[in-house]
mmCIF file of N, CA and C in Angstrom:
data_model
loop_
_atom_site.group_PDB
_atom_site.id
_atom_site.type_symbol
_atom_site.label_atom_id
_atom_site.label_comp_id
_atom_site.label_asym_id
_atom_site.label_seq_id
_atom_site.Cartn_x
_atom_site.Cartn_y
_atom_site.Cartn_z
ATOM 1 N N UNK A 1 19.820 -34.937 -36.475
ATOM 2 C CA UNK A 1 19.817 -35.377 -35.093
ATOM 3 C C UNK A 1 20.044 -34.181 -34.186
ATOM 4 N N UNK A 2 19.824 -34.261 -32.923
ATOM 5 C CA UNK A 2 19.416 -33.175 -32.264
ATOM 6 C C UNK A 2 20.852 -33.064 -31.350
ATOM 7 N N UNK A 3 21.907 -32.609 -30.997
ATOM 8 C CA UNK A 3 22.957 -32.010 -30.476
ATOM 9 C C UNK A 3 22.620 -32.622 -28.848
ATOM 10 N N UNK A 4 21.471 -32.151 -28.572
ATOM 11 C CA UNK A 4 21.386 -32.971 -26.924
ATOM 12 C C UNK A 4 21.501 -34.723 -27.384
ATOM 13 N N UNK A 5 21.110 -34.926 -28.463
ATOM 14 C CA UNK A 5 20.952 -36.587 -28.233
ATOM 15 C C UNK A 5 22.188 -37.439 -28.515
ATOM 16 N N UNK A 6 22.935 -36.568 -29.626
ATOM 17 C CA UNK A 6 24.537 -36.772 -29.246
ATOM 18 C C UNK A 6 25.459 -36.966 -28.260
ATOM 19 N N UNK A 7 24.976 -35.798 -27.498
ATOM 20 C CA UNK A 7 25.752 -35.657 -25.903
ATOM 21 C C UNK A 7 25.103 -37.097 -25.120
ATOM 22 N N UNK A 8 24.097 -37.037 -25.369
ATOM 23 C CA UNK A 8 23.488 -38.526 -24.005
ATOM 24 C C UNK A 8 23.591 -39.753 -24.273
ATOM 25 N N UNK A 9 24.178 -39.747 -26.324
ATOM 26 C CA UNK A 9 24.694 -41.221 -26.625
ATOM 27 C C UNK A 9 26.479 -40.951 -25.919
ATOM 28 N N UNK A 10 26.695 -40.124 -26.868
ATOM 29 C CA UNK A 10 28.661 -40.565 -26.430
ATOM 30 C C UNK A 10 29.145 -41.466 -24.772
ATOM 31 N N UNK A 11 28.793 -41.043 -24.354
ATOM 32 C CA UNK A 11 29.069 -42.113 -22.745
ATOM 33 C C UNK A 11 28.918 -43.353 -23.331
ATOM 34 N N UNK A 12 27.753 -43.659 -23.740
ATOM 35 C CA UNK A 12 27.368 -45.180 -23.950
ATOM 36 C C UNK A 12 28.719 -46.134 -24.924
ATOM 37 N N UNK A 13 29.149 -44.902 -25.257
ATOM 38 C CA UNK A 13 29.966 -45.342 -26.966
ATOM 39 C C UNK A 13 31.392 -45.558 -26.476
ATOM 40 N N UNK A 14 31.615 -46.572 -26.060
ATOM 41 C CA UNK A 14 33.313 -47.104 -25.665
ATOM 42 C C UNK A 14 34.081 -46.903 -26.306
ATOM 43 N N UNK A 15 33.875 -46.751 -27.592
ATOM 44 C CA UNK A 15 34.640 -47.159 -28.802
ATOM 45 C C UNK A 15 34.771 -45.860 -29.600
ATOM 46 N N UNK A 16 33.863 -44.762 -29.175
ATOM 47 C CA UNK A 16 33.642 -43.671 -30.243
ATOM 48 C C UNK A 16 35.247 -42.902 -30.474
ATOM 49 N N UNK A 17 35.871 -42.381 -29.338
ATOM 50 C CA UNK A 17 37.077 -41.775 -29.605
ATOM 51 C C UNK A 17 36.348 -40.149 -29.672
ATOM 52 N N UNK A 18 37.594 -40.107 -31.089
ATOM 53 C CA UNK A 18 37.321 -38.540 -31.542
ATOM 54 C C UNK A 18 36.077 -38.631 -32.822
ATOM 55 N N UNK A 19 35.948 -40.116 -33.121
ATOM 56 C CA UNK A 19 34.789 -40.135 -33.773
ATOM 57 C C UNK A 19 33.829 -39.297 -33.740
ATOM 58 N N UNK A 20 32.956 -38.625 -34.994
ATOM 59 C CA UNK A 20 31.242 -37.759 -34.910
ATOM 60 C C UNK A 20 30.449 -38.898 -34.641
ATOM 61 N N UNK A 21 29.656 -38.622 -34.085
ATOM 62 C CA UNK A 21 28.242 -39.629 -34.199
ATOM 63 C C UNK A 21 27.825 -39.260 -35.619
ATOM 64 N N UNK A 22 27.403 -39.939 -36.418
ATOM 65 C CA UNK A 22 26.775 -39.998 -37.853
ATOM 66 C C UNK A 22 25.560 -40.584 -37.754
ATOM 67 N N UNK A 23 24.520 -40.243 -38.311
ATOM 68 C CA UNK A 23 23.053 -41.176 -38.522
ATOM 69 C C UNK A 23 23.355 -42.426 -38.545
ATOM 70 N N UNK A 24 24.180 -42.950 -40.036
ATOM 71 C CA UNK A 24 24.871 -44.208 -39.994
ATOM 72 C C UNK A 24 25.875 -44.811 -39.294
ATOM 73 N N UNK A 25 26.326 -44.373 -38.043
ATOM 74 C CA UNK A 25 27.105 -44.915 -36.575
ATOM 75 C C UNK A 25 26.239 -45.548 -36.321
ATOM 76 N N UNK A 26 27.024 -47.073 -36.199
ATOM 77 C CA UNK A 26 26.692 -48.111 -35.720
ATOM 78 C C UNK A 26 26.476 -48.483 -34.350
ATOM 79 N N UNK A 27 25.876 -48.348 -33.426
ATOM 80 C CA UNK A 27 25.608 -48.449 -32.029
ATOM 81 C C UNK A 27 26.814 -49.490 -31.416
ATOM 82 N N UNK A 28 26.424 -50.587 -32.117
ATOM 83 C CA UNK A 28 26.817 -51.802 -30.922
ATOM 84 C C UNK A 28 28.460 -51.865 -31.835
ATOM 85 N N UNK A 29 28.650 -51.494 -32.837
ATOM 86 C CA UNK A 29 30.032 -51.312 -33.191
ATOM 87 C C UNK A 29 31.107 -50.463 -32.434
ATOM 88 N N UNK A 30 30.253 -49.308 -32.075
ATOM 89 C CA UNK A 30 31.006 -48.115 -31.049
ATOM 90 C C UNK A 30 30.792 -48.848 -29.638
ATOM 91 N N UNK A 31 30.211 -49.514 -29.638
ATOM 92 C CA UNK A 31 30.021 -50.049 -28.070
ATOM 93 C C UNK A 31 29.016 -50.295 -27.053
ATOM 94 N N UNK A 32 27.737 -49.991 -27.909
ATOM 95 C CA UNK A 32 27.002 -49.986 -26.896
ATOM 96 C C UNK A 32 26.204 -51.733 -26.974
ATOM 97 N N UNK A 33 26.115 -52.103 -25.742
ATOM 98 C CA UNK A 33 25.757 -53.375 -25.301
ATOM 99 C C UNK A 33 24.388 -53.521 -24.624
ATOM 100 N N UNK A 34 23.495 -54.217 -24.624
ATOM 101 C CA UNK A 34 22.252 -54.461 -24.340
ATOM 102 C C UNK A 34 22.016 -54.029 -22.809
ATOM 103 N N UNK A 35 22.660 -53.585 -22.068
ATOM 104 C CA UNK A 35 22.708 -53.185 -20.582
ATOM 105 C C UNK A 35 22.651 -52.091 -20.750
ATOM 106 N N UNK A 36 23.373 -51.667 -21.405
ATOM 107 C CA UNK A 36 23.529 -49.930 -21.735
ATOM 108 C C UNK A 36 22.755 -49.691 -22.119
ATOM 109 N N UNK A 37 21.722 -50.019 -23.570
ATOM 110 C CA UNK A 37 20.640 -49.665 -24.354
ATOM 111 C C UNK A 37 19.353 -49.384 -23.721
ATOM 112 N N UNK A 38 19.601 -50.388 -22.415
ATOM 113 C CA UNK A 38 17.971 -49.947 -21.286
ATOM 114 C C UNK A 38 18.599 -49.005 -20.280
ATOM 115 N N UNK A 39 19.704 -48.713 -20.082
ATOM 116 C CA UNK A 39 19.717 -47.445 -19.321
ATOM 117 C C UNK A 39 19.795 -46.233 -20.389
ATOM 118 N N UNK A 40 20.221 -46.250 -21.769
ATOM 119 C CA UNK A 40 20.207 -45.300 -22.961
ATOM 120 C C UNK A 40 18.929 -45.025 -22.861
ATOM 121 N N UNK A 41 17.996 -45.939 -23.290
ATOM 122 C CA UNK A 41 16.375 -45.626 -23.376
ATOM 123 C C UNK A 41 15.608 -45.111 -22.134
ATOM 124 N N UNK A 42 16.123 -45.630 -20.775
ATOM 125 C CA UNK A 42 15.928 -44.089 -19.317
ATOM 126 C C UNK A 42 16.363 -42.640 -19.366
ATOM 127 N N UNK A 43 17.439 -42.585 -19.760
ATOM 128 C CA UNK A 43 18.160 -41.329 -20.436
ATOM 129 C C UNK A 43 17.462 -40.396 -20.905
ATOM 130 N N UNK A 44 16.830 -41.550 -22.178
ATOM 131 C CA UNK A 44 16.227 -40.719 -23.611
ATOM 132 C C UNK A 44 14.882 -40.217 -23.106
ATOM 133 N N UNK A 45 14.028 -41.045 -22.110
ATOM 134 C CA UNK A 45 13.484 -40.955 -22.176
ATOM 135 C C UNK A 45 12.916 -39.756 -21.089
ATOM 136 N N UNK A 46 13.641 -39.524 -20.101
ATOM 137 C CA UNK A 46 13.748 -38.881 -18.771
ATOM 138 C C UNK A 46 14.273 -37.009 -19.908
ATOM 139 N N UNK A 47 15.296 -37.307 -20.754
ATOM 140 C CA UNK A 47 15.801 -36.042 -21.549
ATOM 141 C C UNK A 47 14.514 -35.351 -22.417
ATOM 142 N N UNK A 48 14.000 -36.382 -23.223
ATOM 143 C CA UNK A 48 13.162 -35.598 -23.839
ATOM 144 C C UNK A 48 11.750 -35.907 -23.911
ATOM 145 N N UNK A 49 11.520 -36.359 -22.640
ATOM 146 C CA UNK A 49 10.376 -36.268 -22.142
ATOM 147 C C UNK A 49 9.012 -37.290 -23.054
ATOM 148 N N UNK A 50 9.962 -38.408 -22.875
ATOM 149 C CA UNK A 50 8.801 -39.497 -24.421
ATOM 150 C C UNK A 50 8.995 -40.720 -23.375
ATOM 151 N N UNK A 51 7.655 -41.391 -24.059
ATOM 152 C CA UNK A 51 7.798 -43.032 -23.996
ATOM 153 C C UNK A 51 8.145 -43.650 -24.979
ATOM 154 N N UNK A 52 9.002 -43.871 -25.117
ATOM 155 C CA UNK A 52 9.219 -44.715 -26.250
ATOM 156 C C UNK A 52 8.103 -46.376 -26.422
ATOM 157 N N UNK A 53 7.749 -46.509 -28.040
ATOM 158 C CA UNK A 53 7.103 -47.528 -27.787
ATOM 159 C C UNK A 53 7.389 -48.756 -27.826
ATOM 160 N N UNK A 54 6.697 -49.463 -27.149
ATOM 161 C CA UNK A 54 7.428 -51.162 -26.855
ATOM 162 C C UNK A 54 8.085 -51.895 -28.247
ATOM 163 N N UNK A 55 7.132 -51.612 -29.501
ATOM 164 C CA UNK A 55 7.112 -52.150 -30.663
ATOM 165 C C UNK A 55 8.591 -51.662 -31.224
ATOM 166 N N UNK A 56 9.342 -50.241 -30.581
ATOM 167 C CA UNK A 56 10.553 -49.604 -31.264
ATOM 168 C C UNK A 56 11.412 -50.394 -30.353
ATOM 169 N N UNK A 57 11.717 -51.070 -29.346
ATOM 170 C CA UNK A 57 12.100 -51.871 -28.612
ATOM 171 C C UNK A 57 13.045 -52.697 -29.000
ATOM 172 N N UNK A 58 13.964 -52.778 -30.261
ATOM 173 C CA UNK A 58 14.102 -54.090 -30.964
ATOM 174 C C UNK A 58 15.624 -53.440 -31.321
ATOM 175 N N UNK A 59 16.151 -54.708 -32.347
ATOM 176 C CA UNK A 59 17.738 -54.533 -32.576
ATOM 177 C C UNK A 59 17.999 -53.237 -33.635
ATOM 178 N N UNK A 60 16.645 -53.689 -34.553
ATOM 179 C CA UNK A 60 16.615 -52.303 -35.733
ATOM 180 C C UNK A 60 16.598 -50.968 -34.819
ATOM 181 N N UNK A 61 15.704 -50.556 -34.097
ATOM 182 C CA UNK A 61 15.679 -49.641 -33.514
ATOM 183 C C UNK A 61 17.114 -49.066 -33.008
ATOM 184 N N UNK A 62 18.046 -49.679 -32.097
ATOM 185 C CA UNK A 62 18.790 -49.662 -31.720
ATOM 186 C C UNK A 62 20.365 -49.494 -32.333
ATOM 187 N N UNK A 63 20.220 -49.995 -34.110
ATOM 188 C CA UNK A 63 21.207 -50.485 -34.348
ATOM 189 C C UNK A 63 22.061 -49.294 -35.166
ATOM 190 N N UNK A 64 21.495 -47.948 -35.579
ATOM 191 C CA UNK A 64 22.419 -46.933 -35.656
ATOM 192 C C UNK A 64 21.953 -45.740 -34.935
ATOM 193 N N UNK A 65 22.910 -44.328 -35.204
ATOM 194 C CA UNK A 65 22.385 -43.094 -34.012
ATOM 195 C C UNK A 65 21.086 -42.708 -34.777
ATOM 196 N N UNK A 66 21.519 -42.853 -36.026
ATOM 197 C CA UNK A 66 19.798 -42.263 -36.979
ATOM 198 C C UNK A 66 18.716 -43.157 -37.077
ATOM 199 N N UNK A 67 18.692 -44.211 -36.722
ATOM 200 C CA UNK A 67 17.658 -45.630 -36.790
ATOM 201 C C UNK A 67 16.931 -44.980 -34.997
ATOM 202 N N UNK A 68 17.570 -45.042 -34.024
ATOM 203 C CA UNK A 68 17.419 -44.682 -32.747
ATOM 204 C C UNK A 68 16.928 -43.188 -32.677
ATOM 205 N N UNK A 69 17.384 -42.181 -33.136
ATOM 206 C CA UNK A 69 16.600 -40.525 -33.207
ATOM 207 C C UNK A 69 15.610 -40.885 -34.122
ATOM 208 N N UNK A 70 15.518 -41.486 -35.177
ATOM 209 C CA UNK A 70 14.067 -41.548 -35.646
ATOM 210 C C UNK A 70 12.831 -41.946 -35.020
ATOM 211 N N UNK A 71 12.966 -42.741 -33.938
ATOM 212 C CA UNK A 71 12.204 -43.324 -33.083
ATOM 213 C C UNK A 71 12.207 -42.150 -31.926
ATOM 214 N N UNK A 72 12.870 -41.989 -31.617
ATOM 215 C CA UNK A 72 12.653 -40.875 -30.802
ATOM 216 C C UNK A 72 12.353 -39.522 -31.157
ATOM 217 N N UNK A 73 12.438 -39.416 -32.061
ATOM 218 C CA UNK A 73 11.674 -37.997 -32.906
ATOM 219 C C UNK A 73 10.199 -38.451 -32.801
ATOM 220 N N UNK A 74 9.893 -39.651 -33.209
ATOM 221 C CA UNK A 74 8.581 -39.823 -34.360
ATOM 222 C C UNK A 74 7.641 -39.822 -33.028
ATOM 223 N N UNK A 75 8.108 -40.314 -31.631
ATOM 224 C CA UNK A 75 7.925 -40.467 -30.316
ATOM 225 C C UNK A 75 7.369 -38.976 -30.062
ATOM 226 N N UNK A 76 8.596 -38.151 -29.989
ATOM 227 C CA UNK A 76 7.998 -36.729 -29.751
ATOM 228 C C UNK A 76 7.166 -36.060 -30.518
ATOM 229 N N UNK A 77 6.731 -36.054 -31.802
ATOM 230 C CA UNK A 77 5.928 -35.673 -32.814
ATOM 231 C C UNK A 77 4.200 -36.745 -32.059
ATOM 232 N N UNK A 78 4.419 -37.627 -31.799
ATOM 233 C CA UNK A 78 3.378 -38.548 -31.450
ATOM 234 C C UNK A 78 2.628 -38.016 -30.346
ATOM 235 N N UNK A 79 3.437 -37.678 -29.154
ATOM 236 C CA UNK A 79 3.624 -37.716 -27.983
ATOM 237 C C UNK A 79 3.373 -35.717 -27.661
ATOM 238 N N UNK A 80 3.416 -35.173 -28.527
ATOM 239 C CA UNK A 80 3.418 -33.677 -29.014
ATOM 240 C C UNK A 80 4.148 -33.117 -27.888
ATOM 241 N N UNK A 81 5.412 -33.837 -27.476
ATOM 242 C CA UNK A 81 6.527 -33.487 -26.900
ATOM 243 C C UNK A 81 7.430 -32.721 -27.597
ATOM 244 N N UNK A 82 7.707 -31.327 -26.848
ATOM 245 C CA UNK A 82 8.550 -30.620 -28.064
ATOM 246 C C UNK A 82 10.489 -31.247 -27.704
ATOM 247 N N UNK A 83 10.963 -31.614 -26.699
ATOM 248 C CA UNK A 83 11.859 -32.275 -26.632
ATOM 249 C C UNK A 83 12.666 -31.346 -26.016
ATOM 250 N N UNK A 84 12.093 -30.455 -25.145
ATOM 251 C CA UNK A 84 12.784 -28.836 -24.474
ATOM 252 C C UNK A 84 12.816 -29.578 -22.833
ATOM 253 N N UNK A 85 11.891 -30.414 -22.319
ATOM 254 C CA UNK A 85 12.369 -30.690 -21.618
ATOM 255 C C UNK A 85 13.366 -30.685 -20.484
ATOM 256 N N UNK A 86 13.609 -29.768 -19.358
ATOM 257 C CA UNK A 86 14.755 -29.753 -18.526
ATOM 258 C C UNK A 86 14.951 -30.545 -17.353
ATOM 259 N N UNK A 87 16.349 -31.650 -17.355
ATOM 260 C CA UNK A 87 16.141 -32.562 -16.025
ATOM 261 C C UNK A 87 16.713 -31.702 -15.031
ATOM 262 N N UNK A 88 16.740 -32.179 -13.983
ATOM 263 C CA UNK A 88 17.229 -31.509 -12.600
ATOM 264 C C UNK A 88 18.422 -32.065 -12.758
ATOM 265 N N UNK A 89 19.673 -31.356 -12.270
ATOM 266 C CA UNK A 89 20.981 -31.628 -12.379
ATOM 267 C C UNK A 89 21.580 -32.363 -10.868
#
């Protein structure tokens, strides 16, 4: 997983603490709630410069940090987004 995509989950994560994000971190266990997940996916998508597709849209998608960067990798590989991307601060 990519170090920026860490940083733009932890906010979302109520629950994380001093917790690592792990591939297998559970999203909605650390906290994140279906309100959050469509402003997560503006985030993601505004950071590394992807659309995510409608079909990745779903609970699987969502439901750990490595289930969620896979989709957003496979996005940028698709999308031949290199994920360098810089937002305006």
């Amino acid at each position: 997983m990519d170090a920026r995509f860490t940083e733009l989950l932890t906010p979302f994560l109520k629950f994380l603490g001093e917790q690592e994000i792990t591939p297998d971190a559970s999203l909605r266990e650390l906290g994140l709630d279906s309100m959050q997940a469509i402003e997560l996916l503006f985030a993601i998508e505004d950071t590394f410069g992807v659309t995510l597709p409608d079909d990745d849209m779903n609970d699987a998608t969502f439901a750990t940090a490595g289930s969620l960067w896979t989709v957003i990798s496979a996005a940028m590989d698709a999308q031949g987004v290199d994920g360098t991307r810089v937002t305006a601060a």
